[in-house]
Coordinates of C-alpha atoms in Angstrom, one line a residue:
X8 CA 56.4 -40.9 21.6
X9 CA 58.5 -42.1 24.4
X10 CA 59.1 -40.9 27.1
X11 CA 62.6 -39.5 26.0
X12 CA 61.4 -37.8 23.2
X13 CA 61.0 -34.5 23.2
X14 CA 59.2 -31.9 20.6
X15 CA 61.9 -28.7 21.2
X16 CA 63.3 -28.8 18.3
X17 CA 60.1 -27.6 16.8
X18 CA 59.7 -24.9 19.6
X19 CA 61.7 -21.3 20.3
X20 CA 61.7 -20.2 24.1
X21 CA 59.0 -17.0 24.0
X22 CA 60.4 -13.7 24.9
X23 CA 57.8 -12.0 26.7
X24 CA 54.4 -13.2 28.6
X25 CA 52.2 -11.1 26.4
X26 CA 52.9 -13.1 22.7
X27 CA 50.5 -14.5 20.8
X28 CA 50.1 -18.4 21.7
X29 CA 51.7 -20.2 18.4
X30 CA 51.1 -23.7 17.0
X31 CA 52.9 -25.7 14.3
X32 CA 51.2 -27.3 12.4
X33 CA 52.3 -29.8 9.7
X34 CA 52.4 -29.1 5.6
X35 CA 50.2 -32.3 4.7
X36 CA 47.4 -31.1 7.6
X37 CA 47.5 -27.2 6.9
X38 CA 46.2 -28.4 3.3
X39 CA 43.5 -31.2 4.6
X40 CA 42.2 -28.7 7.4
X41 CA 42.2 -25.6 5.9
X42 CA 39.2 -24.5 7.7
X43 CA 41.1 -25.4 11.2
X44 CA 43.8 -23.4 10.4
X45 CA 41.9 -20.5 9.6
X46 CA 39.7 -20.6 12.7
X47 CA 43.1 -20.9 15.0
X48 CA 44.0 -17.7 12.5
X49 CA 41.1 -16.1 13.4
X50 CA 41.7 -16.7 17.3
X51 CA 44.8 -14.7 16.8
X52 CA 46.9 -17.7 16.9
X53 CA 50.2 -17.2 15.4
X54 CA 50.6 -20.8 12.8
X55 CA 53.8 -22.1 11.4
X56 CA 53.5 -24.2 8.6
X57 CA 56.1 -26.9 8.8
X58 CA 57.1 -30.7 7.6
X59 CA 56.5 -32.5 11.0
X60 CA 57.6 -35.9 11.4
X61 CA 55.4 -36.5 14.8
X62 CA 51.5 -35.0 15.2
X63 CA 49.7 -32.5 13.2
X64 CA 50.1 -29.8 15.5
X65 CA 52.4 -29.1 18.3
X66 CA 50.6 -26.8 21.0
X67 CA 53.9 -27.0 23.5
X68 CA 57.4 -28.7 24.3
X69 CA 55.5 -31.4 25.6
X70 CA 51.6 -31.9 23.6
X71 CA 51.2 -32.6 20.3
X72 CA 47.8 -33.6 18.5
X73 CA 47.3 -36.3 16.0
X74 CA 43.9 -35.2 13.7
X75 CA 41.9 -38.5 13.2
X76 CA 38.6 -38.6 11.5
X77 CA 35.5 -41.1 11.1
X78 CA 37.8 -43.0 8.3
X79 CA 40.6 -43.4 10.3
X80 CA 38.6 -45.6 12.5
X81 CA 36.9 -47.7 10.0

């Protein structure tokens, strides 16, 4: 991403200091990484499922994460 990018459009502004933290996490990932998604559920994460054109998961405005495993580097 450059540096004018930003990932808001994904985010809503929180209300109130004591909310669950949320992530978003992308359609094709949610399915791959099933067990991720229910570990972060069992944190008490709120997850979105949605079609993300950047990253597998958006923690924030600013910090997405790309999931790689061993294959992606081979």
């Amino acid at each position: 991403m450059s540096g004018t990018e930003t990932l808001l459009p994904y985010l809503k502004e929180k209300k109130n200091s004591k909310q669950k933290p949320t992530i978003i996490v992308d359609s094709r990932e949610a399915n791959t990484a099933a067990k991720i998604v229910k570990g972060l559920r069992e944190k008490d994460v709120t997850i979105k499922i949605e079609h993300l054109e950047k990253g597998d998961y958006i923690l924030s405005d600013e910090c997405a994460v790309e999931r790689k495993t061993v294959k992606d580097f081979v």
